[in-house]
Amino acid sequence: MSFSILLLAGGVGGAKMAEGLLHGPFGENLSILGNIADDQEIHGLWVSPDIDTLTYTLTDRIDKQKGWGLKDESNRTLDALNTLGEDTWMYLGDQDFATHIYRTDKRKKGIRPSVIAGDIARNLGLKIPLLLPTDDIVQTRLNTDLGWLDFQSYFVRYQCQPEIKEIVFSGAENATATTESLAAIAAADLIIFAPSNPIVSIGAILAVPQIKQAISNASAYKMAISPIIAGKTVKGPADKMLKALDIRCDALGVAHCYQGLIDLLVIDERDSSLANAIEALGIATAQTDTMMTDRSDKVRLANFVTEQYLQTQQVMS
Ligand code: GDP
């Protein structure tokens, strides 16, 4: 059976799911819609961490230990910048710098950011479409006890320690969705929200009004995988963000984030006690081990997810 899949994905959790789908039986049918709201200018270069994590993971270039950045990296450029007196809290490896130089140069030449992202992915060997929600600049900004911070300052410089009072997606309200992302949403048979941060990864993609509207209108079957297992994040600050926004930090809280948009939420089997409450929100549930460590876990979860979709098709036929 052939069907098209669109995966909405952030960085690390999104890339794990993307890897599982790509290496599963329906990998050729996959398109990915990534998050650009973590992007910002660093040392004069436009850095796009989530998109690069997807590209590097899916082309087997990722530093598997860290889950981001390139393997076999060196940091002579960063050391040299440091000697020049630059503040180098954001780690950028020597090879990774090439990606940022390429991206910045093309942006300055007026090439659309989504074309550049697609070209980088293709040039590094990715054979499936990697799409951006918008070519406009959308940036996550956090109001904290240290004042307003851009995402990388909060995440990398201050290690998610500042207390969050408010999160905004600057530029999202007036951003125009890319025609490629709208076409992929309309064409998809299955739309999957990866187990990514529901606020600053998936939430930031949905913050572009045309994207959210298109997903809401899409005829695709829509499902999400909870990034919260037994009330805890596997990695990253999603727990702190959910708490700051007064949302429960568990799979039920994730269901609240996506209520009205998804048909099914895949939750971890450790969260089975939440299934009834999630179903009361009008969202079906399916349970499995959602922890992904190696490629076989990722493919297993991807197969479980696509199997849920195939079962709905059998019921309908
Ligand atoms: P970021 O942009 O790099 O923070 O990455 P994402 O937003 O894509 O992913 C972060 C989320 O992925 C966190 O909330 C994690 O709890 C979740 N996550 C990471 N690994 C796994 C996993 O193996 N299973 C599940 N269910 N969630 C995961």
mmCIF file of C-alpha atoms and ligand atoms in Angstrom:
data_model
loop_
_atom_site.group_PDB
_atom_site.id
_atom_site.type_symbol
_atom_site.label_atom_id
_atom_site.label_comp_id
_atom_site.label_asym_id
_atom_site.label_seq_id
_atom_site.Cartn_x
_atom_site.Cartn_y
_atom_site.Cartn_z
ATOM 1 C CA MET A 1 0.000 0.000 0.000
ATOM 2 C CA SER A 2 1.342 3.458 -0.852
ATOM 3 C CA PHE A 3 0.556 6.540 1.174
ATOM 4 C CA SER A 4 2.318 9.820 1.877
ATOM 5 C CA ILE A 5 3.545 10.787 5.340
ATOM 6 C CA LEU A 6 4.330 14.277 6.582
ATOM 7 C CA LEU A 7 6.299 14.436 9.832
ATOM 8 C CA LEU A 8 6.366 17.643 11.877
ATOM 9 C CA ALA A 9 9.663 17.520 13.732
ATOM 10 C CA GLY A 10 11.871 19.535 16.065
ATOM 11 C CA GLY A 11 15.521 18.642 16.637
ATOM 12 C CA VAL A 12 16.612 15.652 18.679
ATOM 13 C CA GLY A 13 13.276 13.862 19.350
ATOM 14 C CA GLY A 14 12.037 14.786 15.880
ATOM 15 C CA ALA A 15 15.160 13.468 14.202
ATOM 16 C CA LYS A 16 14.883 10.131 16.037
ATOM 17 C CA MET A 17 11.358 9.642 14.704
ATOM 18 C CA ALA A 18 12.382 10.818 11.241
ATOM 19 C CA GLU A 19 15.239 8.293 11.207
ATOM 20 C CA GLY A 20 12.855 5.494 12.180
ATOM 21 C CA LEU A 21 10.383 6.405 9.458
ATOM 22 C CA LEU A 22 13.087 6.901 6.823
ATOM 23 C CA HIS A 23 14.567 3.460 7.478
ATOM 24 C CA GLY A 24 11.181 1.743 7.779
ATOM 25 C CA PRO A 25 9.100 0.294 4.943
ATOM 26 C CA PHE A 26 7.489 3.640 4.048
ATOM 27 C CA GLY A 27 10.651 5.772 4.046
ATOM 28 C CA GLU A 28 10.275 6.811 0.417
ATOM 29 C CA ASN A 29 6.826 8.250 1.172
ATOM 30 C CA LEU A 30 8.142 10.619 3.845
ATOM 31 C CA SER A 31 8.395 14.425 3.850
ATOM 32 C CA ILE A 32 9.544 16.395 6.883
ATOM 33 C CA LEU A 33 8.389 19.808 8.068
ATOM 34 C CA GLY A 34 11.029 21.207 10.429
ATOM 35 C CA ASN A 35 11.188 23.951 13.034
ATOM 36 C CA ILE A 36 12.963 27.238 12.298
ATOM 37 C CA ALA A 37 12.054 29.149 15.463
ATOM 38 C CA ASP A 38 15.339 28.120 17.193
ATOM 39 C CA ASP A 39 17.266 29.859 14.383
ATOM 40 C CA GLN A 40 19.386 32.877 15.108
ATOM 41 C CA GLU A 41 22.448 34.790 14.022
ATOM 42 C CA ILE A 42 25.680 33.796 15.776
ATOM 43 C CA HIS A 43 29.083 35.304 14.863
ATOM 44 C CA GLY A 44 27.329 36.914 11.893
ATOM 45 C CA LEU A 45 26.137 33.533 10.568
ATOM 46 C CA TRP A 46 22.566 32.235 10.354
ATOM 47 C CA VAL A 47 22.365 29.081 12.452
ATOM 48 C CA SER A 48 19.401 26.717 12.135
ATOM 49 C CA PRO A 49 19.892 24.030 14.800
ATOM 50 C CA ASP A 50 16.766 21.900 14.394
ATOM 51 C CA ILE A 51 16.968 21.773 10.606
ATOM 52 C CA ASP A 52 20.660 20.859 10.779
ATOM 53 C CA THR A 53 19.986 18.152 13.380
ATOM 54 C CA LEU A 54 17.442 16.620 10.981
ATOM 55 C CA THR A 55 19.804 16.853 8.011
ATOM 56 C CA TYR A 56 22.835 15.513 9.863
ATOM 57 C CA THR A 57 20.849 12.669 11.452
ATOM 58 C CA LEU A 58 19.172 11.554 8.252
ATOM 59 C CA THR A 59 22.441 11.605 6.295
ATOM 60 C CA ASP A 60 24.281 9.658 9.037
ATOM 61 C CA ARG A 61 26.609 12.554 9.814
ATOM 62 C CA ILE A 62 25.315 13.302 13.308
ATOM 63 C CA ASP A 63 27.442 13.051 16.433
ATOM 64 C CA LYS A 64 25.457 10.187 17.949
ATOM 65 C CA GLN A 65 26.834 10.788 21.427
ATOM 66 C CA LYS A 66 25.468 14.322 21.600
ATOM 67 C CA GLY A 67 22.472 13.856 19.301
ATOM 68 C CA TRP A 68 23.375 17.094 17.502
ATOM 69 C CA GLY A 69 26.342 18.493 15.573
ATOM 70 C CA LEU A 70 28.582 16.585 13.182
ATOM 71 C CA LYS A 71 30.685 13.562 14.065
ATOM 72 C CA ASP A 72 34.493 13.819 13.902
ATOM 73 C CA GLU A 73 34.335 17.543 14.615
ATOM 74 C CA SER A 74 37.139 19.870 15.648
ATOM 75 C CA ASN A 75 36.831 23.367 17.081
ATOM 76 C CA ARG A 76 39.774 25.345 15.757
ATOM 77 C CA THR A 77 37.540 28.082 14.337
ATOM 78 C CA LEU A 78 35.721 28.524 17.627
ATOM 79 C CA ASP A 79 39.060 28.591 19.498
ATOM 80 C CA ALA A 80 40.344 31.241 17.084
ATOM 81 C CA LEU A 81 37.210 33.320 17.590
ATOM 82 C CA ASN A 82 37.719 32.989 21.323
ATOM 83 C CA THR A 83 41.293 34.255 20.991
ATOM 84 C CA LEU A 84 39.895 37.248 19.135
ATOM 85 C CA GLY A 85 37.768 37.985 22.200
ATOM 86 C CA GLU A 86 34.444 36.599 20.982
ATOM 87 C CA ASP A 87 32.057 35.018 23.452
ATOM 88 C CA THR A 88 31.888 31.398 22.293
ATOM 89 C CA TRP A 89 29.196 29.821 24.479
ATOM 90 C CA MET A 90 27.452 28.291 21.473
ATOM 91 C CA TYR A 91 29.451 25.276 20.286
ATOM 92 C CA LEU A 92 29.883 25.287 16.510
ATOM 93 C CA GLY A 93 32.325 22.760 15.057
ATOM 94 C CA ASP A 94 34.651 23.456 12.143
ATOM 95 C CA GLN A 95 32.684 21.426 9.579
ATOM 96 C CA ASP A 96 29.397 22.729 10.941
ATOM 97 C CA PHE A 97 30.634 26.269 10.317
ATOM 98 C CA ALA A 98 30.637 25.436 6.596
ATOM 99 C CA THR A 99 26.879 24.796 6.705
ATOM 100 C CA HIS A 100 26.281 28.155 8.388
ATOM 101 C CA ILE A 101 28.584 30.010 5.978
ATOM 102 C CA TYR A 102 26.795 28.403 2.999
ATOM 103 C CA ARG A 103 23.338 29.203 4.431
ATOM 104 C CA THR A 104 24.221 32.807 5.300
ATOM 105 C CA ASP A 105 25.798 33.462 1.916
ATOM 106 C CA LYS A 106 22.750 32.137 0.026
ATOM 107 C CA ARG A 107 20.351 34.098 2.248
ATOM 108 C CA LYS A 108 22.314 37.275 1.498
ATOM 109 C CA LYS A 109 21.951 36.495 -2.200
ATOM 110 C CA GLY A 110 18.178 36.456 -1.749
ATOM 111 C CA ILE A 111 17.595 32.726 -2.108
ATOM 112 C CA ARG A 112 14.566 31.530 -0.149
ATOM 113 C CA PRO A 113 15.522 29.892 3.179
ATOM 114 C CA SER A 114 13.426 26.824 2.350
ATOM 115 C CA VAL A 115 15.283 26.387 -0.959
ATOM 116 C CA ILE A 116 18.598 26.701 0.878
ATOM 117 C CA ALA A 117 17.575 24.138 3.513
ATOM 118 C CA GLY A 118 16.458 21.751 0.773
ATOM 119 C CA ASP A 119 19.715 22.259 -1.143
ATOM 120 C CA ILE A 120 21.875 21.642 1.957
ATOM 121 C CA ALA A 121 19.955 18.448 2.723
ATOM 122 C CA ARG A 122 20.132 17.245 -0.881
ATOM 123 C CA ASN A 123 23.834 18.127 -1.246
ATOM 124 C CA LEU A 124 24.563 16.094 1.898
ATOM 125 C CA GLY A 125 22.661 13.130 0.458
ATOM 126 C CA LEU A 126 19.085 13.347 1.766
ATOM 127 C CA LYS A 127 16.667 11.960 -0.797
ATOM 128 C CA ILE A 128 13.354 13.011 0.748
ATOM 129 C CA PRO A 129 11.927 16.558 1.044
ATOM 130 C CA LEU A 130 12.904 18.630 4.093
ATOM 131 C CA LEU A 131 10.479 21.563 4.204
ATOM 132 C CA LEU A 132 10.321 24.793 6.204
ATOM 133 C CA PRO A 133 7.008 26.177 7.475
ATOM 134 C CA THR A 134 7.839 29.699 6.295
ATOM 135 C CA ASP A 135 10.582 31.694 4.584
ATOM 136 C CA ASP A 136 9.983 34.530 7.043
ATOM 137 C CA ILE A 137 11.876 34.879 10.298
ATOM 138 C CA VAL A 138 10.044 33.388 13.288
ATOM 139 C CA GLN A 139 11.933 33.252 16.575
ATOM 140 C CA THR A 140 11.091 31.793 19.960
ATOM 141 C CA ARG A 141 11.635 34.338 22.711
ATOM 142 C CA LEU A 142 11.344 33.620 26.392
ATOM 143 C CA ASN A 143 10.485 36.069 29.133
ATOM 144 C CA THR A 144 12.450 34.864 32.160
ATOM 145 C CA ASP A 145 13.718 36.046 35.518
ATOM 146 C CA LEU A 146 16.793 37.242 33.554
ATOM 147 C CA GLY A 147 14.545 39.244 31.173
ATOM 148 C CA TRP A 148 13.751 38.391 27.547
ATOM 149 C CA LEU A 149 16.068 35.759 26.077
ATOM 150 C CA ASP A 150 16.413 34.324 22.594
ATOM 151 C CA PHE A 151 16.117 30.554 22.449
ATOM 152 C CA GLN A 152 19.818 29.638 22.223
ATOM 153 C CA SER A 153 20.703 31.940 25.129
ATOM 154 C CA TYR A 154 18.071 30.208 27.263
ATOM 155 C CA PHE A 155 18.926 26.710 26.035
ATOM 156 C CA VAL A 156 22.697 26.731 25.593
ATOM 157 C CA ARG A 157 24.126 29.761 27.375
ATOM 158 C CA TYR A 158 21.992 29.508 30.508
ATOM 159 C CA GLN A 159 21.358 25.728 30.291
ATOM 160 C CA CYS A 160 17.552 26.090 30.692
ATOM 161 C CA GLN A 161 18.057 27.421 34.243
ATOM 162 C CA PRO A 162 16.163 30.765 34.029
ATOM 163 C CA GLU A 163 12.597 30.634 35.239
ATOM 164 C CA ILE A 164 10.186 31.031 32.328
ATOM 165 C CA LYS A 165 7.259 33.466 32.611
ATOM 166 C CA GLU A 166 6.136 33.666 29.001
ATOM 167 C CA ILE A 167 7.005 32.213 25.585
ATOM 168 C CA VAL A 168 6.331 34.022 22.299
ATOM 169 C CA PHE A 169 7.020 33.223 18.664
ATOM 170 C CA SER A 170 8.126 36.556 17.346
ATOM 171 C CA GLY A 171 7.104 37.053 13.704
ATOM 172 C CA ALA A 172 4.805 34.010 13.548
ATOM 173 C CA GLU A 173 1.507 35.863 13.430
ATOM 174 C CA ASN A 174 2.385 37.621 10.158
ATOM 175 C CA ALA A 175 4.490 34.858 8.628
ATOM 176 C CA THR A 176 3.462 33.417 5.275
ATOM 177 C CA ALA A 177 3.587 29.634 4.963
ATOM 178 C CA THR A 178 5.724 28.223 2.146
ATOM 179 C CA THR A 179 3.759 26.865 -0.803
ATOM 180 C CA GLU A 180 5.753 23.617 -0.460
ATOM 181 C CA SER A 181 4.642 23.051 3.137
ATOM 182 C CA LEU A 182 0.998 23.828 2.352
ATOM 183 C CA ALA A 183 1.107 21.450 -0.627
ATOM 184 C CA ALA A 184 2.670 18.692 1.501
ATOM 185 C CA ILE A 185 0.022 19.132 4.216
ATOM 186 C CA ALA A 186 -2.775 18.961 1.646
ATOM 187 C CA ALA A 187 -1.261 15.916 -0.100
ATOM 188 C CA ALA A 188 -0.458 13.895 3.039
ATOM 189 C CA ASP A 189 -2.428 10.776 3.921
ATOM 190 C CA LEU A 190 -0.844 10.679 7.367
ATOM 191 C CA ILE A 191 0.441 13.662 9.369
ATOM 192 C CA ILE A 192 2.601 12.791 12.377
ATOM 193 C CA PHE A 193 3.724 15.155 15.141
ATOM 194 C CA ALA A 194 7.067 13.699 16.268
ATOM 195 C CA PRO A 195 7.822 13.230 19.980
ATOM 196 C CA SER A 196 9.274 16.738 19.974
ATOM 197 C CA ASN A 197 8.831 19.610 22.390
ATOM 198 C CA PRO A 198 5.109 20.444 22.034
ATOM 199 C CA ILE A 199 5.689 24.127 22.837
ATOM 200 C CA VAL A 200 8.885 25.310 21.155
ATOM 201 C CA SER A 201 9.234 22.692 18.380
ATOM 202 C CA ILE A 202 5.796 21.504 17.201
ATOM 203 C CA GLY A 203 4.104 24.552 18.796
ATOM 204 C CA ALA A 204 6.459 26.889 16.950
ATOM 205 C CA ILE A 205 5.628 25.254 13.585
ATOM 206 C CA LEU A 206 1.898 25.495 14.382
ATOM 207 C CA ALA A 207 2.364 29.138 15.413
ATOM 208 C CA VAL A 208 2.368 30.062 11.716
ATOM 209 C CA PRO A 209 -1.404 30.556 11.337
ATOM 210 C CA GLN A 210 -1.624 29.198 7.775
ATOM 211 C CA ILE A 211 0.174 26.001 8.821
ATOM 212 C CA LYS A 212 -2.149 25.348 11.739
ATOM 213 C CA GLN A 213 -5.181 26.101 9.596
ATOM 214 C CA ALA A 214 -3.969 23.837 6.790
ATOM 215 C CA ILE A 215 -3.326 20.963 9.208
ATOM 216 C CA SER A 216 -6.726 21.491 10.771
ATOM 217 C CA ASN A 217 -8.359 21.404 7.303
ATOM 218 C CA ALA A 218 -6.273 18.501 5.974
ATOM 219 C CA SER A 219 -8.001 15.252 5.141
ATOM 220 C CA ALA A 220 -4.993 13.272 6.448
ATOM 221 C CA TYR A 221 -5.178 11.030 9.493
ATOM 222 C CA LYS A 222 -3.296 12.947 12.207
ATOM 223 C CA MET A 223 -1.372 11.541 15.103
ATOM 224 C CA ALA A 224 1.270 12.550 17.620
ATOM 225 C CA ILE A 225 3.752 10.658 19.774
ATOM 226 C CA SER A 226 4.129 11.911 23.335
ATOM 227 C CA PRO A 227 7.608 13.252 24.127
ATOM 228 C CA ILE A 228 6.788 12.937 27.827
ATOM 229 C CA ILE A 229 7.214 9.484 29.348
ATOM 230 C CA ALA A 230 6.010 8.830 32.917
ATOM 231 C CA GLY A 231 5.774 12.569 33.567
ATOM 232 C CA LYS A 232 9.352 13.289 32.476
ATOM 233 C CA THR A 233 11.064 14.578 29.352
ATOM 234 C CA VAL A 234 13.612 12.253 27.857
ATOM 235 C CA LYS A 235 15.829 15.275 27.197
ATOM 236 C CA GLY A 236 15.399 19.050 27.126
ATOM 237 C CA PRO A 237 13.208 21.617 28.839
ATOM 238 C CA ALA A 238 9.684 20.580 27.735
ATOM 239 C CA ASP A 239 8.722 19.857 31.376
ATOM 240 C CA LYS A 240 9.717 23.349 32.517
ATOM 241 C CA MET A 241 7.876 24.919 29.582
ATOM 242 C CA LEU A 242 4.667 22.952 30.149
ATOM 243 C CA LYS A 243 4.760 23.918 33.829
ATOM 244 C CA ALA A 244 5.397 27.566 33.000
ATOM 245 C CA LEU A 245 2.330 27.548 30.744
ATOM 246 C CA ASP A 246 0.219 25.798 33.390
ATOM 247 C CA ILE A 247 -0.083 22.612 31.362
ATOM 248 C CA ARG A 248 0.298 19.217 33.041
ATOM 249 C CA CYS A 249 3.685 17.661 32.445
ATOM 250 C CA ASP A 250 2.543 14.279 31.200
ATOM 251 C CA ALA A 251 0.968 12.654 28.143
ATOM 252 C CA LEU A 252 -2.394 14.192 29.096
ATOM 253 C CA GLY A 253 -0.790 17.639 29.022
ATOM 254 C CA VAL A 254 0.576 16.839 25.555
ATOM 255 C CA ALA A 255 -2.946 15.795 24.508
ATOM 256 C CA HIS A 256 -4.232 19.188 25.697
ATOM 257 C CA CYS A 257 -1.615 20.931 23.501
ATOM 258 C CA TYR A 258 -2.877 19.075 20.414
ATOM 259 C CA GLN A 259 -6.595 18.804 21.203
ATOM 260 C CA GLY A 260 -8.713 19.436 18.107
ATOM 261 C CA LEU A 261 -5.771 18.798 15.766
ATOM 262 C CA ILE A 262 -4.983 15.096 16.160
ATOM 263 C CA ASP A 263 -6.992 11.893 15.881
ATOM 264 C CA LEU A 264 -4.616 9.709 17.884
ATOM 265 C CA LEU A 265 -1.887 10.109 20.495
ATOM 266 C CA VAL A 266 0.701 7.376 20.875
ATOM 267 C CA ILE A 267 1.648 7.235 24.542
ATOM 268 C CA ASP A 268 4.217 5.185 26.347
ATOM 269 C CA GLU A 269 3.006 1.958 27.943
ATOM 270 C CA ARG A 270 4.155 3.399 31.301
ATOM 271 C CA ASP A 271 1.374 6.002 30.883
ATOM 272 C CA SER A 272 -1.526 3.603 30.377
ATOM 273 C CA SER A 273 -3.369 5.107 33.361
ATOM 274 C CA LEU A 274 -3.791 8.364 31.353
ATOM 275 C CA ALA A 275 -5.475 6.732 28.348
ATOM 276 C CA ASN A 276 -9.069 7.229 29.514
ATOM 277 C CA ALA A 277 -8.552 10.916 30.295
ATOM 278 C CA ILE A 278 -6.933 11.472 26.885
ATOM 279 C CA GLU A 279 -9.760 9.651 25.124
ATOM 280 C CA ALA A 280 -12.254 11.872 26.969
ATOM 281 C CA LEU A 281 -10.683 14.774 24.994
ATOM 282 C CA GLY A 282 -11.747 13.091 21.750
ATOM 283 C CA ILE A 283 -8.271 11.713 21.000
ATOM 284 C CA ALA A 284 -7.776 7.964 20.524
ATOM 285 C CA THR A 285 -4.722 6.426 22.179
ATOM 286 C CA ALA A 286 -2.309 3.639 21.367
ATOM 287 C CA GLN A 287 0.357 2.404 23.743
ATOM 288 C CA THR A 288 3.846 1.049 23.198
ATOM 289 C CA ASP A 289 7.408 1.497 24.422
ATOM 290 C CA THR A 290 8.204 4.930 22.955
ATOM 291 C CA MET A 291 11.802 5.188 24.164
ATOM 292 C CA MET A 292 14.195 5.281 21.212
ATOM 293 C CA THR A 293 17.852 4.526 21.786
ATOM 294 C CA ASP A 294 19.218 2.825 18.701
ATOM 295 C CA ARG A 295 18.032 2.598 15.119
ATOM 296 C CA SER A 296 16.080 -0.606 15.711
ATOM 297 C CA ASP A 297 13.995 1.178 18.446
ATOM 298 C CA LYS A 298 13.347 4.050 16.056
ATOM 299 C CA VAL A 299 12.240 1.772 13.231
ATOM 300 C CA ARG A 300 10.124 -0.284 15.633
ATOM 301 C CA LEU A 301 8.287 2.831 16.863
ATOM 302 C CA ALA A 302 7.917 4.113 13.287
ATOM 303 C CA ASN A 303 6.402 0.780 12.254
ATOM 304 C CA PHE A 304 4.043 0.851 15.231
ATOM 305 C CA VAL A 305 2.911 4.344 14.258
ATOM 306 C CA THR A 306 2.314 3.539 10.584
ATOM 307 C CA GLU A 307 0.551 0.320 11.632
ATOM 308 C CA GLN A 308 -1.957 2.417 13.626
ATOM 309 C CA TYR A 309 -2.736 4.338 10.453
ATOM 310 C CA LEU A 310 -3.038 1.192 8.331
ATOM 311 C CA GLN A 311 -5.484 -0.273 10.849
ATOM 312 C CA THR A 312 -7.747 2.788 10.521
ATOM 313 C CA GLN A 313 -7.725 2.314 6.743
ATOM 314 C CA GLN A 314 -8.748 -1.336 7.096
ATOM 315 C CA VAL A 315 -11.610 -0.363 9.376
ATOM 316 C CA MET A 316 -12.818 2.167 6.799
ATOM 317 C CA SER A 317 -12.599 -0.175 3.770
HETATM 318 P P1 GDP B 1 15.028 19.797 20.266
HETATM 319 O O1 GDP B 1 14.483 20.796 19.290
HETATM 320 O O2 GDP B 1 16.441 19.386 19.989
HETATM 321 O O3 GDP B 1 14.741 20.098 21.699
HETATM 322 O O4 GDP B 1 14.263 18.442 19.952
HETATM 323 P P2 GDP B 1 12.743 18.060 19.858
HETATM 324 O O5 GDP B 1 11.833 19.159 20.232
HETATM 325 O O6 GDP B 1 12.534 17.381 18.551
HETATM 326 O O7 GDP B 1 12.718 16.912 20.932
HETATM 327 C C1 GDP B 1 12.741 17.169 22.324
HETATM 328 C C2 GDP B 1 11.756 16.241 22.951
HETATM 329 O O8 GDP B 1 11.994 14.922 22.490
HETATM 330 C C3 GDP B 1 11.864 16.193 24.471
HETATM 331 O O9 GDP B 1 10.671 16.666 25.027
HETATM 332 C C4 GDP B 1 12.082 14.705 24.765
HETATM 333 O O10 GDP B 1 11.338 14.263 25.879
HETATM 334 C C5 GDP B 1 11.631 14.025 23.499
HETATM 335 N N1 GDP B 1 12.331 12.786 23.226
HETATM 336 C C6 GDP B 1 13.662 12.632 23.010
HETATM 337 N N2 GDP B 1 13.944 11.329 22.818
HETATM 338 C C7 GDP B 1 12.771 10.646 22.920
HETATM 339 C C8 GDP B 1 12.424 9.251 22.828
HETATM 340 O O11 GDP B 1 13.266 8.376 22.613
HETATM 341 N N3 GDP B 1 11.103 8.933 22.994
HETATM 342 C C9 GDP B 1 10.151 9.895 23.243
HETATM 343 N N4 GDP B 1 8.878 9.491 23.400
HETATM 344 N N5 GDP B 1 10.457 11.197 23.347
HETATM 345 C C10 GDP B 1 11.751 11.563 23.183
#
